[in-house]
């Protein structure tokens, strides 16, 4: 018998129920990570049996995150709040940002204690400018009041906020549109917000299956139409190229291209002009 070379995940932190699949650990598995448990792998394989493109969705989304951080840095942003950060993956936000700004400040937020444990270990060498918060994304007040955030981010200056593949784990009963506005209310004018969200226009039946799959995990989930996803940017100026499939958001020649049929996730970058600014136009600037 040949031994399985894949190392087992470390023992879970106290209080973690590994019998319930975690969205963060499913995503980790799809990206080829090792920080997941048998229940997560089984749930992921059931999903992949029906949606083999789920891995492409994960890779395309991760590449979008990196490109948005690069672009925000080019626009002068040097501090970031990554909501629903998930387990450490290739090209994390702080790694991308520090290629532009060596002292870039980053705080990761996730409600999964497994994420917190791994991220704290990864970031221990620069804990002065990088922090980890275990918190519920549905409570922006608690997130922004957390000492890890207040000690590292200067919110008198613009910041970059990442809500990447997070809003589709909330159903409408959880008021995700109002939630985005509550995040904006904590940010200074000039801040940038990156959002990606699975859409149900390209493959309605497949999107419905993904939505149902989320309901067997620690999250709920609701896949939305392009028109619904566009609403998340109603209080912001949507920057070029607008709301597009993530593979088409400022693509690079040195990265794989993910076509909309393969990666049916929409993404965009919005600029918060402040509460006094008017919005509502469907155009981009």
Short mmCIF file of C-alpha atoms in Angstrom, two decimals:
data_model
loop_
_atom_site.label_atom_id
_atom_site.label_comp_id
_atom_site.label_asym_id
_atom_site.label_seq_id
_atom_site.Cartn_x
_atom_site.Cartn_y
_atom_site.Cartn_z
CA UNK A 1 0.00 0.00 0.00
CA UNK A 2 1.27 3.44 -0.91
CA UNK A 3 0.96 6.05 1.80
CA UNK A 4 -1.12 9.13 0.98
CA UNK A 5 1.42 11.98 0.68
CA UNK A 6 -1.19 14.61 1.56
CA UNK A 7 -0.61 15.72 5.16
CA UNK A 8 -3.59 15.65 7.45
CA UNK A 9 -5.04 18.91 8.67
CA UNK A 10 -3.95 19.78 12.21
CA UNK A 11 -6.36 19.17 15.10
CA UNK A 12 -9.16 21.74 15.01
CA UNK A 13 -9.24 24.57 17.55
CA UNK A 14 -11.53 24.02 20.55
CA UNK A 15 -15.19 24.40 19.71
CA UNK A 16 -14.88 23.73 15.97
CA UNK A 17 -17.43 21.21 14.68
CA UNK A 18 -15.64 19.37 11.87
CA UNK A 19 -18.78 17.35 11.07
CA UNK A 20 -20.27 20.43 9.35
CA UNK A 21 -18.55 21.53 6.10
CA UNK A 22 -17.10 25.03 6.20
CA UNK A 23 -17.26 27.39 3.22
CA UNK A 24 -13.70 28.54 3.96
CA UNK A 25 -12.41 24.97 4.01
CA UNK A 26 -14.35 24.02 0.85
CA UNK A 27 -12.69 26.96 -0.89
CA UNK A 28 -9.32 25.87 0.48
CA UNK A 29 -9.87 22.35 -0.91
CA UNK A 30 -10.91 23.71 -4.33
CA UNK A 31 -7.67 25.73 -4.45
CA UNK A 32 -5.61 22.64 -3.62
CA UNK A 33 -5.05 23.51 0.04
CA UNK A 34 -4.53 21.06 2.89
CA UNK A 35 -6.33 22.89 5.71
CA UNK A 36 -9.59 20.96 5.50
CA UNK A 37 -11.21 17.91 7.06
CA UNK A 38 -12.90 14.77 5.77
CA UNK A 39 -16.37 16.32 5.88
CA UNK A 40 -15.17 19.28 3.81
CA UNK A 41 -13.51 17.05 1.23
CA UNK A 42 -16.59 14.84 0.92
CA UNK A 43 -18.85 17.85 0.45
CA UNK A 44 -16.45 19.34 -2.10
CA UNK A 45 -16.29 16.12 -4.10
CA UNK A 46 -20.09 15.90 -4.18
CA UNK A 47 -20.17 19.44 -5.53
CA UNK A 48 -17.41 18.79 -8.07
CA UNK A 49 -19.21 15.70 -9.37
CA UNK A 50 -22.01 17.98 -10.56
CA UNK A 51 -20.05 21.22 -10.99
CA UNK A 52 -16.55 20.30 -12.17
CA UNK A 53 -16.01 24.00 -12.95
CA UNK A 54 -16.16 24.76 -9.23
CA UNK A 55 -12.36 24.66 -9.13
CA UNK A 56 -12.23 27.16 -11.99
CA UNK A 57 -14.66 29.38 -10.11
CA UNK A 58 -12.30 29.35 -7.13
CA UNK A 59 -9.17 30.02 -9.17
CA UNK A 60 -10.81 32.77 -11.24
CA UNK A 61 -12.11 34.44 -8.11
CA UNK A 62 -8.71 34.27 -6.43
CA UNK A 63 -7.04 35.81 -9.47
CA UNK A 64 -9.62 38.61 -9.47
CA UNK A 65 -8.80 39.36 -5.83
CA UNK A 66 -5.11 39.72 -6.66
CA UNK A 67 -5.76 42.02 -9.60
CA UNK A 68 -8.07 44.27 -7.59
CA UNK A 69 -5.46 44.61 -4.83
CA UNK A 70 -2.81 45.46 -7.45
CA UNK A 71 -5.08 48.09 -9.00
CA UNK A 72 -6.05 49.60 -5.65
CA UNK A 73 -2.36 49.90 -4.78
CA UNK A 74 -1.74 51.65 -8.11
CA UNK A 75 -4.45 54.13 -7.11
CA UNK A 76 -2.62 54.83 -3.84
CA UNK A 77 -4.37 52.51 -1.37
CA UNK A 78 -1.93 51.07 1.19
CA UNK A 79 -4.27 49.57 3.80
CA UNK A 80 -6.81 46.79 3.38
CA UNK A 81 -9.63 45.01 5.18
CA UNK A 82 -10.30 41.53 3.77
CA UNK A 83 -13.77 40.38 4.85
CA UNK A 84 -14.27 36.61 4.78
CA UNK A 85 -10.60 36.11 4.04
CA UNK A 86 -10.63 32.32 4.21
CA UNK A 87 -7.61 30.14 4.77
CA UNK A 88 -4.15 31.28 3.64
CA UNK A 89 -3.72 30.84 -0.10
CA UNK A 90 -1.21 31.74 -2.81
CA UNK A 91 -0.73 35.50 -3.28
CA UNK A 92 -2.52 36.65 -0.10
CA UNK A 93 -3.60 40.27 0.13
CA UNK A 94 -0.63 41.36 2.22
CA UNK A 95 1.80 39.67 -0.20
CA UNK A 96 0.29 41.42 -3.23
CA UNK A 97 0.02 44.79 -1.49
CA UNK A 98 3.58 44.77 -0.22
CA UNK A 99 4.94 44.39 -3.72
CA UNK A 100 3.71 47.98 -4.14
CA UNK A 101 3.90 49.31 -0.58
CA UNK A 102 6.36 47.39 1.65
CA UNK A 103 4.63 48.65 4.80
CA UNK A 104 1.07 48.04 3.59
CA UNK A 105 -1.32 47.28 6.42
CA UNK A 106 -3.81 44.43 6.15
CA UNK A 107 -6.42 43.02 8.51
CA UNK A 108 -8.09 39.72 7.69
CA UNK A 109 -11.59 38.96 8.99
CA UNK A 110 -13.31 35.58 9.10
CA UNK A 111 -15.75 33.84 11.45
CA UNK A 112 -13.98 30.47 11.19
CA UNK A 113 -11.57 29.86 14.12
CA UNK A 114 -9.51 27.55 11.89
CA UNK A 115 -8.83 30.53 9.64
CA UNK A 116 -7.78 32.65 12.62
CA UNK A 117 -5.31 30.04 13.92
CA UNK A 118 -3.63 29.52 10.54
CA UNK A 119 -3.55 33.20 9.66
CA UNK A 120 -2.05 34.19 13.02
CA UNK A 121 0.75 31.68 12.50
CA UNK A 122 1.39 32.90 8.96
CA UNK A 123 1.44 36.57 9.92
CA UNK A 124 3.36 36.38 13.20
CA UNK A 125 6.50 37.97 11.73
CA UNK A 126 4.69 41.23 10.86
CA UNK A 127 1.96 41.38 13.46
CA UNK A 128 2.67 45.10 13.86
CA UNK A 129 1.07 45.87 10.49
CA UNK A 130 -1.01 42.75 9.82
CA UNK A 131 -3.85 41.46 11.97
CA UNK A 132 -6.54 38.77 12.10
CA UNK A 133 -10.05 39.20 13.45
CA UNK A 134 -12.45 36.36 14.18
CA UNK A 135 -15.83 38.05 13.70
CA UNK A 136 -19.15 37.82 11.91
CA UNK A 137 -19.15 39.85 8.70
CA UNK A 138 -22.79 40.74 9.36
CA UNK A 139 -21.70 43.02 12.22
CA UNK A 140 -19.58 45.81 10.68
CA UNK A 141 -19.68 47.79 13.92
CA UNK A 142 -17.91 44.98 15.78
CA UNK A 143 -15.42 44.52 12.94
CA UNK A 144 -14.39 48.18 12.81
CA UNK A 145 -14.28 48.49 16.61
CA UNK A 146 -12.02 45.46 17.02
CA UNK A 147 -8.58 46.29 18.47
CA UNK A 148 -6.85 44.46 15.59
CA UNK A 149 -8.51 46.91 13.19
CA UNK A 150 -8.18 50.11 15.21
CA UNK A 151 -4.50 49.41 15.95
CA UNK A 152 -3.51 48.81 12.32
CA UNK A 153 -5.79 50.76 10.01
CA UNK A 154 -5.96 54.54 9.89
CA UNK A 155 -9.52 55.18 8.77
CA UNK A 156 -8.96 58.89 8.46
CA UNK A 157 -7.41 57.85 5.11
CA UNK A 158 -8.94 55.79 2.27
CA UNK A 159 -8.80 52.02 2.63
CA UNK A 160 -9.46 49.06 0.38
CA UNK A 161 -12.20 46.64 1.42
CA UNK A 162 -12.55 43.18 -0.08
CA UNK A 163 -15.96 41.48 -0.14
CA UNK A 164 -14.81 38.77 -2.52
CA UNK A 165 -17.12 35.75 -2.92
CA UNK A 166 -18.78 36.65 0.37
CA UNK A 167 -22.13 38.29 -0.36
CA UNK A 168 -23.50 35.20 -2.09
CA UNK A 169 -23.27 33.29 1.19
CA UNK A 170 -25.96 35.63 2.57
CA UNK A 171 -29.61 35.29 1.63
CA UNK A 172 -31.92 38.27 1.23
CA UNK A 173 -33.33 37.79 4.74
CA UNK A 174 -29.88 38.76 6.02
CA UNK A 175 -30.12 42.12 4.20
CA UNK A 176 -26.85 41.99 2.24
CA UNK A 177 -27.53 45.24 0.33
CA UNK A 178 -28.00 47.19 3.53
CA UNK A 179 -24.92 45.43 4.93
CA UNK A 180 -22.71 46.84 2.18
CA UNK A 181 -23.96 50.34 2.97
CA UNK A 182 -23.18 49.78 6.65
CA UNK A 183 -19.59 48.96 5.70
CA UNK A 184 -19.41 52.11 3.60
CA UNK A 185 -20.63 54.21 6.52
CA UNK A 186 -17.46 53.25 8.43
CA UNK A 187 -15.14 54.25 5.58
CA UNK A 188 -13.66 57.61 4.60
CA UNK A 189 -14.41 59.05 1.17
CA UNK A 190 -12.06 57.74 -1.49
CA UNK A 191 -12.09 54.19 -0.15
CA UNK A 192 -12.39 51.36 -2.67
CA UNK A 193 -14.55 48.23 -2.35
CA UNK A 194 -14.02 45.08 -4.42
CA UNK A 195 -16.99 42.72 -4.73
CA UNK A 196 -17.33 39.40 -6.53
CA UNK A 197 -20.49 37.33 -6.57
CA UNK A 198 -21.63 34.18 -8.40
CA UNK A 199 -24.38 34.90 -10.96
CA UNK A 200 -27.35 32.83 -12.10
CA UNK A 201 -27.88 34.21 -15.61
CA UNK A 202 -25.31 32.10 -17.47
CA UNK A 203 -26.16 28.66 -16.03
CA UNK A 204 -29.38 28.94 -13.97
CA UNK A 205 -29.63 25.25 -13.06
CA UNK A 206 -25.97 24.97 -12.12
CA UNK A 207 -26.20 28.14 -10.05
CA UNK A 208 -29.22 26.70 -8.27
CA UNK A 209 -27.23 23.57 -7.40
CA UNK A 210 -24.38 25.69 -6.01
CA UNK A 211 -26.87 27.63 -3.92
CA UNK A 212 -28.31 24.40 -2.53
CA UNK A 213 -24.79 23.10 -1.82
CA UNK A 214 -24.03 26.14 0.33
CA UNK A 215 -27.04 25.32 2.49
CA UNK A 216 -25.38 22.08 3.63
CA UNK A 217 -22.42 24.05 5.00
CA UNK A 218 -21.86 26.50 7.84
CA UNK A 219 -23.31 29.28 5.64
CA UNK A 220 -26.54 29.76 3.74
CA UNK A 221 -26.34 31.22 0.27
CA UNK A 222 -28.14 32.97 -2.56
CA UNK A 223 -26.88 33.25 -6.12
CA UNK A 224 -28.15 36.42 -7.80
CA UNK A 225 -28.69 37.94 -11.23
CA UNK A 226 -26.47 40.61 -12.79
CA UNK A 227 -29.11 43.25 -12.03
CA UNK A 228 -29.23 42.23 -8.37
CA UNK A 229 -25.43 42.15 -8.04
CA UNK A 230 -25.22 45.60 -9.63
CA UNK A 231 -27.29 46.92 -6.69
CA UNK A 232 -24.36 46.34 -4.34
CA UNK A 233 -22.60 49.26 -6.07
CA UNK A 234 -25.57 51.66 -5.96
CA UNK A 235 -23.91 53.90 -3.36
CA UNK A 236 -20.54 53.86 -5.11
CA UNK A 237 -18.94 54.96 -8.35
CA UNK A 238 -18.30 51.77 -10.29
CA UNK A 239 -14.84 51.98 -11.85
CA UNK A 240 -13.96 50.71 -15.33
CA UNK A 241 -14.45 48.12 -16.72
CA UNK A 242 -17.63 48.04 -14.62
CA UNK A 243 -19.37 44.90 -13.41
CA UNK A 244 -18.06 42.07 -15.58
CA UNK A 245 -17.22 38.40 -15.30
CA UNK A 246 -14.09 38.15 -13.18
CA UNK A 247 -12.05 36.73 -16.05
CA UNK A 248 -12.74 39.94 -17.97
CA UNK A 249 -11.87 42.32 -15.13
CA UNK A 250 -8.52 43.82 -16.20
CA UNK A 251 -7.16 40.48 -17.47
CA UNK A 252 -3.42 39.89 -17.80
CA UNK A 253 -1.49 38.09 -20.48
CA UNK A 254 0.55 36.24 -17.85
CA UNK A 255 -2.53 34.69 -16.16
CA UNK A 256 -4.93 31.97 -17.35
CA UNK A 257 -8.10 33.36 -18.91
CA UNK A 258 -11.38 32.12 -17.43
CA UNK A 259 -14.33 32.54 -19.81
CA UNK A 260 -17.77 33.45 -18.43
CA UNK A 261 -19.08 29.97 -19.24
CA UNK A 262 -16.34 28.51 -17.03
CA UNK A 263 -16.33 31.06 -14.24
CA UNK A 264 -19.78 32.58 -13.86
CA UNK A 265 -18.80 35.09 -11.19
CA UNK A 266 -19.20 38.83 -11.64
CA UNK A 267 -16.79 41.29 -10.12
CA UNK A 268 -16.30 45.01 -9.86
CA UNK A 269 -14.53 47.75 -7.95
CA UNK A 270 -16.43 50.68 -6.47
CA UNK A 271 -15.22 53.98 -5.06
CA UNK A 272 -17.03 55.38 -2.03
CA UNK A 273 -17.44 59.12 -2.47
CA UNK A 274 -18.81 59.70 1.03
CA UNK A 275 -22.34 60.07 2.40
CA UNK A 276 -22.90 63.47 0.82
CA UNK A 277 -22.28 62.17 -2.71
CA UNK A 278 -25.21 61.26 -4.91
CA UNK A 279 -25.33 57.91 -6.71
CA UNK A 280 -27.68 55.66 -8.59
CA UNK A 281 -26.36 55.92 -12.13
CA UNK A 282 -25.86 52.61 -13.91
CA UNK A 283 -22.87 53.99 -15.79
CA UNK A 284 -19.21 53.65 -14.91
CA UNK A 285 -16.66 56.38 -14.51
#
